[in-house]
Coordinates of C-alpha atoms in Angstrom, one line a residue:
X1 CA 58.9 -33.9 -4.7
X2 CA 58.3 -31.1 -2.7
X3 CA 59.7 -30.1 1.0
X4 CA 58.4 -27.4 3.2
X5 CA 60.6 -25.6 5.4
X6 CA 59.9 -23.4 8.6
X7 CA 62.6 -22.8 11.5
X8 CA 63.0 -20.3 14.1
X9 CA 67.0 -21.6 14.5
X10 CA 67.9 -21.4 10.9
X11 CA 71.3 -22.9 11.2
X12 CA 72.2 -25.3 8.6
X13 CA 69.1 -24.3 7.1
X14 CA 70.6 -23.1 3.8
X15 CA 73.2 -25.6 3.5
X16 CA 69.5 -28.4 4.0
X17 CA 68.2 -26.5 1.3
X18 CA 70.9 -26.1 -1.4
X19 CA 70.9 -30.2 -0.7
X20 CA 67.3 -30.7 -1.5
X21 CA 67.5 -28.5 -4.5
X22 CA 70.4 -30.8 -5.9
X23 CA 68.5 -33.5 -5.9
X24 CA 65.6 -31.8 -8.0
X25 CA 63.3 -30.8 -4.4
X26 CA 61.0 -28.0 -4.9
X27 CA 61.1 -25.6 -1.6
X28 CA 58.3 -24.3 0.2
X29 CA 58.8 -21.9 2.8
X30 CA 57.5 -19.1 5.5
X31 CA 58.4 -15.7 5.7
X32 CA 62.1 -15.2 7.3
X33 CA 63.1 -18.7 6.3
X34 CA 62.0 -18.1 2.4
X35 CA 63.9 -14.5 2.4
X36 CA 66.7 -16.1 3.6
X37 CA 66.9 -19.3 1.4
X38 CA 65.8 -16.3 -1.9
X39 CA 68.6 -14.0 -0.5
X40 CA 70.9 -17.0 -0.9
X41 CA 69.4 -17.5 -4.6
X42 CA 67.6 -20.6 -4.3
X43 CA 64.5 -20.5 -5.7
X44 CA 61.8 -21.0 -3.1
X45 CA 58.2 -20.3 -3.3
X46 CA 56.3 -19.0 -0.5
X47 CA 53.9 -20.5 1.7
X48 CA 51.8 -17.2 1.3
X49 CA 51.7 -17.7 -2.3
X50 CA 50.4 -21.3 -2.3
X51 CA 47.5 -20.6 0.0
X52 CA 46.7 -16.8 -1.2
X53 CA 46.8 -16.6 2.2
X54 CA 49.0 -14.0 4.2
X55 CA 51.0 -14.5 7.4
X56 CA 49.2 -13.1 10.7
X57 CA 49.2 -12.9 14.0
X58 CA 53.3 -12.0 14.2
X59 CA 54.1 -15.0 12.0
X60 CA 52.4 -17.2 14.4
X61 CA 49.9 -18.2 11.8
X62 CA 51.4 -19.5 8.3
X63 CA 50.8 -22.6 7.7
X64 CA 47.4 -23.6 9.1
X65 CA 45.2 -24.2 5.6
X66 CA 43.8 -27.0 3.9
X67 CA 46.3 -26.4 1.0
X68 CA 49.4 -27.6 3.5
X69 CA 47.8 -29.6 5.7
X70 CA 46.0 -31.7 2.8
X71 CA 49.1 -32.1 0.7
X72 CA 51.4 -33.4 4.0
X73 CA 48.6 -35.5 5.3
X74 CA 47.0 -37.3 2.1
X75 CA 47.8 -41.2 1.8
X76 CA 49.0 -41.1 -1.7
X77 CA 48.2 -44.7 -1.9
X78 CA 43.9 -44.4 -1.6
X79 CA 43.1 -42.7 -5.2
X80 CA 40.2 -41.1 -3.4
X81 CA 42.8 -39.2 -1.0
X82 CA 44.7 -38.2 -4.2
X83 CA 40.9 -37.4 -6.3
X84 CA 40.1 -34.9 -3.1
X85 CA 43.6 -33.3 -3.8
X86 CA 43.1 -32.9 -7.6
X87 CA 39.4 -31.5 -7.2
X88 CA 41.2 -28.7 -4.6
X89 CA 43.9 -28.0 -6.5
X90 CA 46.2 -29.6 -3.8
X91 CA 49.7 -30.2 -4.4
X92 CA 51.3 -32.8 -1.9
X93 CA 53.9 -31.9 0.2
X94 CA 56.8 -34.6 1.0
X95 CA 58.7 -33.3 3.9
X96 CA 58.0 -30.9 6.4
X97 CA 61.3 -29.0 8.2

């Protein structure tokens, strides 16, 4: 399972975080929100690094790619959904913060 998080208000982020971790949640996560949950030593992998794909535009744009948007919005139930996933080297995404 994996969870994506991105907040401006980052209160009770880490505390969301350290949560998902416990129960065996890979994070996902965008610039300031992944320094903080890496400062707090969870392990977190950036958004940046799943799409080899950098942050522009002031942070504004992060998370606009095929590689998020196809692994929030495929219907793991239709095998062709899932098929198009494996053949992009897509990894889905379970929850979106």
């Amino acid at each position: 399972m994996r969870a994506l998080l991105s907040v401006s208000d980052k209160t009770g982020i880490v505390e969301f975080a350290l949560a998902l971790h416990s129960l065996g949640v890979t994070l996902l996560s965008t610039g300031g929100t992944a320094k903080l949950l890496a400062d707090k030593g969870l392990p977190v992998t950036e958004v940046a690094e799943v799409t080899n794909f950098p942050e522009m535009l002031d942070g504004r744009v992060k998370t606009l790619h095929p590689k998020v948007h196809g692994g929030l919005l495929a219907r793991r139930e239709l095998p062709e959904h899932m098929a198009a996933l494996k053949e992009h080297g897509i990894e889905t995404i379970d929850l979106l913060v």
